[in-house]
Each structure stands twice: as structure tokens, then as C-alpha cells.
C-alpha atoms as a printed R data frame, in Angstrom:
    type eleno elety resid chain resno        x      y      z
1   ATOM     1    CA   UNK     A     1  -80.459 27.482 27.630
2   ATOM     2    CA   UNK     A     2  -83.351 25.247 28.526
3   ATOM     3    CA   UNK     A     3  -86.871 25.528 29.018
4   ATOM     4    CA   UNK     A     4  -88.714 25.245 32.150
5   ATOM     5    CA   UNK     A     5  -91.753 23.654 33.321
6   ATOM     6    CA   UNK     A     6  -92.111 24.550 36.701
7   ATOM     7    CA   UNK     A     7  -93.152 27.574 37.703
8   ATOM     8    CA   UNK     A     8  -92.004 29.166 40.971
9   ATOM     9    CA   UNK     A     9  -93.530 30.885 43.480
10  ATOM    10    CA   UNK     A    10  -91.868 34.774 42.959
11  ATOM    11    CA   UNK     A    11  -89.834 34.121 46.550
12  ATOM    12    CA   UNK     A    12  -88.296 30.735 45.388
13  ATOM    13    CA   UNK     A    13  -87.730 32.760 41.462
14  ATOM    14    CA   UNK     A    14  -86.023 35.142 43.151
15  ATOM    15    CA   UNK     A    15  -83.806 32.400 44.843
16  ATOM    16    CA   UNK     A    16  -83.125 30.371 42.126
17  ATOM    17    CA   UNK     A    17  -81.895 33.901 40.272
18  ATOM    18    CA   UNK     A    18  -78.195 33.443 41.485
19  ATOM    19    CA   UNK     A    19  -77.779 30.480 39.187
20  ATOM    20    CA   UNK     A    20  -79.666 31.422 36.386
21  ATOM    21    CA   UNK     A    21  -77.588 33.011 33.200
22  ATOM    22    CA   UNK     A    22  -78.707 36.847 32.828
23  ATOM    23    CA   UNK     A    23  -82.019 37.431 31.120
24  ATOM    24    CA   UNK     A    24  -83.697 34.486 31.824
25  ATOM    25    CA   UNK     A    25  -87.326 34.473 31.848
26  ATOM    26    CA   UNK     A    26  -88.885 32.267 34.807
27  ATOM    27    CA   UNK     A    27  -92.699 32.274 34.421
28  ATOM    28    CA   UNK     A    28  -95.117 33.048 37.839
29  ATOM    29    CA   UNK     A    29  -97.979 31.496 39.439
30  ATOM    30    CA   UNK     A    30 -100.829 33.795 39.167
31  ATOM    31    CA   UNK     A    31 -101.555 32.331 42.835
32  ATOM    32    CA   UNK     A    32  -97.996 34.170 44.422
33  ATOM    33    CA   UNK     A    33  -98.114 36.951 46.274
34  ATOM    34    CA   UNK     A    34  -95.701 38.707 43.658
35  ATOM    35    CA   UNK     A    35  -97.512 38.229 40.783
36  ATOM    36    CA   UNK     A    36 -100.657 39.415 41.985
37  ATOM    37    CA   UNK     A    37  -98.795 42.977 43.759
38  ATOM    38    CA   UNK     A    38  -97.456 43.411 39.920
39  ATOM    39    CA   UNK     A    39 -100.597 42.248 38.097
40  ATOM    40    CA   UNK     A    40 -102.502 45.037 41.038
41  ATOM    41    CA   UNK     A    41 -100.079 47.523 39.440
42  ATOM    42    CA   UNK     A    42 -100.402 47.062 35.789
43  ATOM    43    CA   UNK     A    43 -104.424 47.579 36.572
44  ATOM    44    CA   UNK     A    44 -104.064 50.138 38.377
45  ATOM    45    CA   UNK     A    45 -101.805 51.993 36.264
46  ATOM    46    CA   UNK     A    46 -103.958 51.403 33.438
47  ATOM    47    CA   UNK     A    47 -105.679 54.973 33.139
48  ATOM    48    CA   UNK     A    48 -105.961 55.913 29.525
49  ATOM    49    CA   UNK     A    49 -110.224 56.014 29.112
50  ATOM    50    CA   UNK     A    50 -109.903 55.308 25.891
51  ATOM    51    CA   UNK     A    51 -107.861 52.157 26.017
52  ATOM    52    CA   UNK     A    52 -110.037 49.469 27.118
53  ATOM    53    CA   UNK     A    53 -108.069 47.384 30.128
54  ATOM    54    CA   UNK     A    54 -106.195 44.329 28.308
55  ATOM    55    CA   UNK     A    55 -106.471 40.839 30.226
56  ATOM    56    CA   UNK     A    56 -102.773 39.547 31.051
57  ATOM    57    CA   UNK     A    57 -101.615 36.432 29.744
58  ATOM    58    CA   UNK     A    58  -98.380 35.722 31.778
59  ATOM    59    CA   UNK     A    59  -95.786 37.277 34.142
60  ATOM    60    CA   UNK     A    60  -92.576 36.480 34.083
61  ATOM    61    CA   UNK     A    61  -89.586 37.180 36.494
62  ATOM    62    CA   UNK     A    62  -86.130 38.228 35.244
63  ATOM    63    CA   UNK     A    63  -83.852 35.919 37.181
64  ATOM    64    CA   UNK     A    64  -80.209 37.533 36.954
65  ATOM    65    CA   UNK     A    65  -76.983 36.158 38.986
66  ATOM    66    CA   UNK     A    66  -76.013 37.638 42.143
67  ATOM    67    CA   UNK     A    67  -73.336 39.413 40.620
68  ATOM    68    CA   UNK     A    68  -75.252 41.017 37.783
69  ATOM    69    CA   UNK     A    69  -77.504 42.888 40.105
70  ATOM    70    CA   UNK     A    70  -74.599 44.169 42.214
71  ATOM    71    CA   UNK     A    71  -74.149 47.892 40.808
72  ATOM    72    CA   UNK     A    72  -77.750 48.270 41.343
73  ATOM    73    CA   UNK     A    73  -77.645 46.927 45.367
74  ATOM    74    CA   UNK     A    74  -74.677 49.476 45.632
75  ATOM    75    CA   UNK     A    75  -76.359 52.351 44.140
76  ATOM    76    CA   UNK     A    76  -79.580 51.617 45.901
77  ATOM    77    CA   UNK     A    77  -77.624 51.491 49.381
78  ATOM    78    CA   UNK     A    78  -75.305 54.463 48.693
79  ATOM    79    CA   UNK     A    79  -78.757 56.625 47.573
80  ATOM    80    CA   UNK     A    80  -80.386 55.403 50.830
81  ATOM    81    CA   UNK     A    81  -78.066 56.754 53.113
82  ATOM    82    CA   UNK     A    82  -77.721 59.839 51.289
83  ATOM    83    CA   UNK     A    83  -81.379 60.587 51.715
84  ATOM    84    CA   UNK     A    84  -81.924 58.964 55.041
85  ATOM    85    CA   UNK     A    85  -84.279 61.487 56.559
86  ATOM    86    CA   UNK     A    86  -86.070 62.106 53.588
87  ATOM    87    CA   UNK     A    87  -87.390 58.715 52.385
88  ATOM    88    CA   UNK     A    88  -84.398 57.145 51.578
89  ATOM    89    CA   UNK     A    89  -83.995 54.982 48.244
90  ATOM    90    CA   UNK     A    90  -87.635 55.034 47.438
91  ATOM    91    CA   UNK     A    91  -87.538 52.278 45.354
92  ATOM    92    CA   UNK     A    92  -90.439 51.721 43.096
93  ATOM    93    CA   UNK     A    93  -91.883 48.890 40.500
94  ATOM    94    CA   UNK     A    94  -91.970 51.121 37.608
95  ATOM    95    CA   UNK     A    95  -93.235 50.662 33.321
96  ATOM    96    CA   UNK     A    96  -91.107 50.691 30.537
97  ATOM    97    CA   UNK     A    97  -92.479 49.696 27.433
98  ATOM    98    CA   UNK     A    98  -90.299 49.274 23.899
99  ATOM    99    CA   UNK     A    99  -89.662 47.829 20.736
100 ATOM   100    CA   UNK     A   100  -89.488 43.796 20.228
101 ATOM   101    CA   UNK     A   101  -88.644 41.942 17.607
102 ATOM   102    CA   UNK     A   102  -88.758 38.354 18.182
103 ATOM   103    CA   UNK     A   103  -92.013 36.462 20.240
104 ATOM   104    CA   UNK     A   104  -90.520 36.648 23.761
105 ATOM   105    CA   UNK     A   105  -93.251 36.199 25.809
106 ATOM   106    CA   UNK     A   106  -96.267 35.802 23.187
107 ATOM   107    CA   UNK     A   107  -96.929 32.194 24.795
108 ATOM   108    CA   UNK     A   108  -95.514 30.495 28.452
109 ATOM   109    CA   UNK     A   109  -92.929 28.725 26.115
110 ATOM   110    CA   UNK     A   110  -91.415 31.700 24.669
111 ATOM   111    CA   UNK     A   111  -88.519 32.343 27.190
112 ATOM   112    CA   UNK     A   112  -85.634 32.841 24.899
113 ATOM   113    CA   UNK     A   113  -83.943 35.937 24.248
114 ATOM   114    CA   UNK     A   114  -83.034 36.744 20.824
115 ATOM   115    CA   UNK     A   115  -79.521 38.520 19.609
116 ATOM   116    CA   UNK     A   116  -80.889 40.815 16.938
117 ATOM   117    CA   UNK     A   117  -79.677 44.301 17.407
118 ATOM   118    CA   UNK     A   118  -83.276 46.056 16.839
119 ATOM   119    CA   UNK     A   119  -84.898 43.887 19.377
120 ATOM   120    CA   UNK     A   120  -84.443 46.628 22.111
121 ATOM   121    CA   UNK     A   121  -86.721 44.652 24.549
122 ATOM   122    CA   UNK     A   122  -83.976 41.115 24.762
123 ATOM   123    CA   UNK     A   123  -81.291 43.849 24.406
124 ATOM   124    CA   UNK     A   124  -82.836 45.469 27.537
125 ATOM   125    CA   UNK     A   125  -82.707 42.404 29.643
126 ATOM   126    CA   UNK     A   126  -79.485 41.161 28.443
127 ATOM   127    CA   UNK     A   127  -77.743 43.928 29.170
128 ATOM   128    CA   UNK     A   128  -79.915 46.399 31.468
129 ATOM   129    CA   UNK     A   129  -80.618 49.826 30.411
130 ATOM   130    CA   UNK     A   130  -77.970 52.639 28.874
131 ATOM   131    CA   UNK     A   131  -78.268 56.204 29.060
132 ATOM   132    CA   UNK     A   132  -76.466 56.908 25.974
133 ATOM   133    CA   UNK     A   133  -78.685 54.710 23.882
134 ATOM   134    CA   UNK     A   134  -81.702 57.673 25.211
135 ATOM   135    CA   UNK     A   135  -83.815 58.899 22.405
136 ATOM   136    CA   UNK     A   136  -82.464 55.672 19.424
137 ATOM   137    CA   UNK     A   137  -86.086 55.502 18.918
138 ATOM   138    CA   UNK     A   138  -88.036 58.495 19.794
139 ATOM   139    CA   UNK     A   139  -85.953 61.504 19.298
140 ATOM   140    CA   UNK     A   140  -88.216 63.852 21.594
141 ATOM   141    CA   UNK     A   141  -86.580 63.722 25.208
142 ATOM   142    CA   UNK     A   142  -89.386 65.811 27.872
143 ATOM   143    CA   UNK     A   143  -86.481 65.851 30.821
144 ATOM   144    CA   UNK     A   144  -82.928 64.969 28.576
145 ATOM   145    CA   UNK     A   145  -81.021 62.191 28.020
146 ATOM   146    CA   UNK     A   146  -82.366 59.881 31.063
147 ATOM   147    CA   UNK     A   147  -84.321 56.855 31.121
148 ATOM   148    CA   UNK     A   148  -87.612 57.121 31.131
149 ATOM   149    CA   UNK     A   149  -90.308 54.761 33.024
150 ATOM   150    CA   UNK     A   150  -93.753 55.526 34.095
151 ATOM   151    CA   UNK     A   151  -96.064 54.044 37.125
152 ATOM   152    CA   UNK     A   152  -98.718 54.819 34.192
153 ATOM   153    CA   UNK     A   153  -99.180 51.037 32.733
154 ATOM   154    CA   UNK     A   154 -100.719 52.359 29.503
155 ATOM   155    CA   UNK     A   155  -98.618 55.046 28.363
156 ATOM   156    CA   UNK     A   156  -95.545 52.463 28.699
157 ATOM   157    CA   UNK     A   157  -98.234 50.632 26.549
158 ATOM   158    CA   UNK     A   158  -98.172 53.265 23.943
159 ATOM   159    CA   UNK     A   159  -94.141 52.463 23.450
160 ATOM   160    CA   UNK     A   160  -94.470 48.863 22.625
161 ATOM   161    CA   UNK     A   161  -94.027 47.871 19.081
162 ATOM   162    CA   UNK     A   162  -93.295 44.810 17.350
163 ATOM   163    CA   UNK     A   163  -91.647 44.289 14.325
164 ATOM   164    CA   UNK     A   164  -92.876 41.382 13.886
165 ATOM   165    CA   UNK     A   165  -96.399 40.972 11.814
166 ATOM   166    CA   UNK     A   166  -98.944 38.528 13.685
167 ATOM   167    CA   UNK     A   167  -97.608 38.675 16.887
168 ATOM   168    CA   UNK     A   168  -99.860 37.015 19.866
169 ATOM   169    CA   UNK     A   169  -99.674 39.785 22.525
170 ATOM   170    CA   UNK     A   170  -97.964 42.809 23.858
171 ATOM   171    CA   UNK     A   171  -95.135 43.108 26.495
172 ATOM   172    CA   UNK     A   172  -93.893 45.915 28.845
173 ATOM   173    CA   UNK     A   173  -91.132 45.812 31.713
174 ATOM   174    CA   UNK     A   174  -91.348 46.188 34.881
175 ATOM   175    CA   UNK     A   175  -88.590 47.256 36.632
176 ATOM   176    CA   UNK     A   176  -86.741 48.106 40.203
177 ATOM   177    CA   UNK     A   177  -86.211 51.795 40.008
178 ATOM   178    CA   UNK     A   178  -84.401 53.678 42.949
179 ATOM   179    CA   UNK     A   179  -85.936 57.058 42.633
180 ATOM   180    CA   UNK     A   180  -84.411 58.546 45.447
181 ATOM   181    CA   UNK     A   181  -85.072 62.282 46.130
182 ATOM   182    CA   UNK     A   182  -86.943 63.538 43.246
183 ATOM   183    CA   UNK     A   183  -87.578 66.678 41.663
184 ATOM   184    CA   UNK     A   184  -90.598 66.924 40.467
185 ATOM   185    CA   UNK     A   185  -91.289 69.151 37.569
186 ATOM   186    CA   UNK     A   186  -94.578 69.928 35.054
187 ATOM   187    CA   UNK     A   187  -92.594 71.863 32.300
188 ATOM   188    CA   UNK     A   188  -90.123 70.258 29.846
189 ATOM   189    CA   UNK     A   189  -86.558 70.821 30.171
190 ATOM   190    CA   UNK     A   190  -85.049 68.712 27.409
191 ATOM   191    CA   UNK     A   191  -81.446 69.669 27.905
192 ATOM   192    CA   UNK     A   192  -80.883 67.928 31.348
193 ATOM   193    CA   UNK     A   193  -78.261 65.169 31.293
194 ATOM   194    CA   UNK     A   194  -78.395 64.780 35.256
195 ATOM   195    CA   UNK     A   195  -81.044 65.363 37.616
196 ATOM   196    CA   UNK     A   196  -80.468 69.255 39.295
197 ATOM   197    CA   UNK     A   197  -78.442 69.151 42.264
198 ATOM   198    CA   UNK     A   198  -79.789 67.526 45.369
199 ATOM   199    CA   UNK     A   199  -81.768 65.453 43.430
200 ATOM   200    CA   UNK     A   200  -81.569 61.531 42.065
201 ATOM   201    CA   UNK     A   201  -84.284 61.746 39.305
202 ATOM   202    CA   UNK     A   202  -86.686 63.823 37.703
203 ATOM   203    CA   UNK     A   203  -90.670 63.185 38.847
204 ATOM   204    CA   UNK     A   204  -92.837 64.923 35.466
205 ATOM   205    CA   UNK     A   205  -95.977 65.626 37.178
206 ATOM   206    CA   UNK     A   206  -99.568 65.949 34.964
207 ATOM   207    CA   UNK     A   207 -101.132 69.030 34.555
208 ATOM   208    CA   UNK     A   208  -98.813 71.188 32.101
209 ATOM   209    CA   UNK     A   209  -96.641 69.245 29.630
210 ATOM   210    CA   UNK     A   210  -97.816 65.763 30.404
211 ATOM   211    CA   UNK     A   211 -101.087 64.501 30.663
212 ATOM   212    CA   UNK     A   212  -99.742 61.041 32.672
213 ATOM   213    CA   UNK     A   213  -96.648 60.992 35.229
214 ATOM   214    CA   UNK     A   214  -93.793 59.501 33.894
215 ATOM   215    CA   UNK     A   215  -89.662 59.144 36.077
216 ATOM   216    CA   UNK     A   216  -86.830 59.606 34.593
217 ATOM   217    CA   UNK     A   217  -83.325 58.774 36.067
218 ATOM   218    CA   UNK     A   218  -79.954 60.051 34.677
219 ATOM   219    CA   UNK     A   219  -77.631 56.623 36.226
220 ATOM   220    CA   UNK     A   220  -77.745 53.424 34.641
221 ATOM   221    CA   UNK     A   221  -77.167 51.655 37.746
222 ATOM   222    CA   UNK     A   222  -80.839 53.164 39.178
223 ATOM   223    CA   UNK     A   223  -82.320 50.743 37.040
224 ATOM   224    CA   UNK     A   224  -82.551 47.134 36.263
225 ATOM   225    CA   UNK     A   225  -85.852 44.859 34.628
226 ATOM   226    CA   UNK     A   226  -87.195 42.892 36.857
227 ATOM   227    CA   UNK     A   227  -90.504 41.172 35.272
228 ATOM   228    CA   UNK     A   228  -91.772 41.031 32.337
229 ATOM   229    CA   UNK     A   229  -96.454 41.213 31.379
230 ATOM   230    CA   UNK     A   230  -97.331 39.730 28.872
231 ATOM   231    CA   UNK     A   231 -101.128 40.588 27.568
232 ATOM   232    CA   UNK     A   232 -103.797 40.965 24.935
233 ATOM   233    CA   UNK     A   233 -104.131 43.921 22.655
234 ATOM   234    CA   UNK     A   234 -106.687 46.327 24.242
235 ATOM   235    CA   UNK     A   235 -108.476 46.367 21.105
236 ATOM   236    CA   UNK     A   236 -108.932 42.074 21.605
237 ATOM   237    CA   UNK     A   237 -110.877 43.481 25.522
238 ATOM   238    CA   UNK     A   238 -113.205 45.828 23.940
239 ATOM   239    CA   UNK     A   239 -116.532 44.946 25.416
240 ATOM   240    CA   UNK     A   240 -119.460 44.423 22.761
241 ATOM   241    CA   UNK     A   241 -120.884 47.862 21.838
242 ATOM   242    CA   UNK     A   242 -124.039 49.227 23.604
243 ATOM   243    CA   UNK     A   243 -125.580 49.815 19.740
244 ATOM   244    CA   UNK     A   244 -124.905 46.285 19.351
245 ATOM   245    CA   UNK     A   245 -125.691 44.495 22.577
246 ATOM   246    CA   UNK     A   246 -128.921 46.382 22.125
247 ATOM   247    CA   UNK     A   247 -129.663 44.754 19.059
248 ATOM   248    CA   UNK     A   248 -128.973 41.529 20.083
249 ATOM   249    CA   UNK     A   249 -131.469 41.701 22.906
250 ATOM   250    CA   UNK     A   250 -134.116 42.919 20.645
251 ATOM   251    CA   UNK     A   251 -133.661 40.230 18.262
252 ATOM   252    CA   UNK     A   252 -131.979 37.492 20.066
253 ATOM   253    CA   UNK     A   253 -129.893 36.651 17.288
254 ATOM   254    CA   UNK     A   254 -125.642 37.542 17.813
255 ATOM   255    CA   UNK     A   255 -124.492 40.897 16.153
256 ATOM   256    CA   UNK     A   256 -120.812 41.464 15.123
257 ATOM   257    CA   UNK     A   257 -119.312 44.177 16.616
């Protein structure tokens, strides 16, 4: 695979994708219309008060052949016209954040995907999501064995880890989620394995169980990665202290925070 230097607009990305390998990174212009709609999301979503908003360092689209994406088109069409007259496929750019363990993403030239077995984030866009691989990490499932995103940017954030020590930034997916009818629910039920009937996913709603909305869907062809953020630790954001900037006014001279 070789690197890159141009950087499409997310329109001519997206037709380049049919002759691109699976899993290959193409990185955005921060002036395209798609990069700003996901970098809109990511801020938006960001709603943990005590996580200071992290500044984004790159987004990258997941270009994937024609054929690749093909289960997902078919589910997406079959779930539309099953739900027709009540909103159809209602697909949504949804969060999914995980475990890396090489530096995909830490700088515009890291576009390589890595073949280790515990780096669930290439493993991810290699090969799309599986069901069966829910809870390898995090044994507590709130709504079963699904997979789980979240329109909340920071708690995806909260799932990112990196095995490596040193690493430059911090990554989360974004991906094309057909949510279809859902069922919304704000009490765990941990033994679901489908979504109940007349239903295509499971919507947990804040208020009971969960303090920030997360979606969970039970197919693996309701899913596929679709970009990939790359951005600074929140900790790196945190804006100078009020103690501090205080005393640096009253005695002019910098204070380290």
C-alpha cells in the first residue's frame, strides 16, 4: 500500500473508494463540506463537563471497494422499506471508540493498518464490526451482545486506549449506522441478543441507567466505519486555571499550571 499526498475533497474520497483496498485511510480537507458536518458532530457530541473539548488534528475517510460495502447497502435498503412510514432506515453518523495498538492516525502520514490481533481499532476497519466478538474487552453488556455506538463523542472517548506508551493523540470511529425503528429503553436488559420484535436496534435513553445515550444494533451488516478523528488528549485543551491566570495578571510574570 502507498501513501498519499493529496487530499480529497470527502465527495471525490468517496469516489475514489471503489478502487481503494479495504481499510484505507484517505485524509480530508478541513475546507469540505464532509469534514466539517463530522468535525460539527464530534463538538457537539462532546458533553462530558468535566472533559475539556480536545482540538482535532485530522479526519480521515475509510475508502472501501464497492463490493465491501454491499451487505451494508442491502441491509440499509431492505430496513428502509420495512419501516417506510415510520422513518425508514434512519441512518445516522454514530461514535465508537476502542482499543489501538499501533499509531494509525497519530500524524497525516500514519495511514497504515497494522495486523496485530489486539489492535481492535485496524481489526475494526479491516474487517468491519462482529457481534460475537461483543464484550472481548469490557465484559459489562447494558442491552446484550450488540454493538454498541453512541452520538455522545466523549463517552466513545472514554473507550479509547492505546497500548502503546507515548502515543501523539487519540482516535474514535465514526461510522454509518442504520438504526431503523428503535426501541428505546432507560433500564438495562443485558440478556438481549436481538432487538425485541418490531424493532432494528436498541435506543438507551439518559435518565435511569445511563447518564449519556448510547445505540446498540444486534446485525453486523447495520454497521460499517466510515471515518476516522484523530485529536489531542483533553487534558493537552485544558485552559490555564482561573487561580493561575489570576496570578499572572497580578504579577505579569507566566505561572505553570
Amino acid at each position: 500500500m502507498t501513501r498519499t499526498s493529496k487530499s480529497p475533497t470527502g465527495v471525490d474520497a468517496m469516489k475514489q473508494a471503489d478502487n481503494q483496498e479495504p481499510g484505507r485511510l484517505i485524509l480530508m480537507k478541513p475546507s469540505s463540506s464532509k469534514y466539517q458536518e463530522i468535525q460539527t458532530l464530534f463538538h457537539q457530541g462532546w458533553k462530558h463537563p468535566e472533559k475539556f473539548t480536545p482540538k482535532i488534528k485530522a479526519i480521515f475517510l475509510i475508502a472501501y471497494p464497492h463490493e465491501r460495502l454491499e451487505p451494508y447497502r442491502k441491509y440499509r435498503a431492505n430496513v428502509e422499506r420495512a419501516n417506510r412510514s415510520e422513518g425508514g432506515s434512519n441512518e445516522q453518523f454514530l461514535f465508537h471508540g476502542t482499543a489501538r495498538s499501533c499509531s494509525l492516525g497519530d500524524d497525516k502520514t500514519c495511514v497504515l493498518l497494522c495486523s496485530r490481533a489486539d489492535c481492535y481499532l485496524c481489526c475494526i476497519i479491516a474487517k468491519s464490526y462482529d457481534v460475537k466478538k461483543c464484550g472481548t474487552r469490557h465484559k459489562f453488556r447494558r442491552f446484550g451482545a450488540g454493538i454498541y455506538t453512541t452520538a455522545c463523542s466523549s463517552k466513545a472517548d472514554d473507550y479509547f486506549h492505546s497500548w502503546l506508551q507515548g502515543f501523539k493523540c487519540r482516535v474514535i470511529l465514526v461510522n454509518r449506522v442504520v438504526v431503523g425503528k428503535a426501541c428505546q429503553r432507560r433500564y438495562n436488559a443485558i440478556d438481549l441478543t436481538k432487538p425485541p420484535p418490531g424493532y432494528d436496534s436498541v435506543v438507551g435513553v439518559p435518565g435511569a441507567d445511563l447518564n449519556y445515550e448510547e445505540t446498540v444494533v444486534y446485525d453486523d451488516n447495520a454497521i460499517h466505519p466510515a471515518f476516522l478523528i484523530a485529536y489531542t488528549d483533553s487534558a493537552e485543551s485544558q485552559p490555564q486555571s482561573r487561580a493561575a491566570a489570576l496570578l499572572s495578571t497580578l504579577f505579569k510574570t507566566p505561572v505553570a499550571s
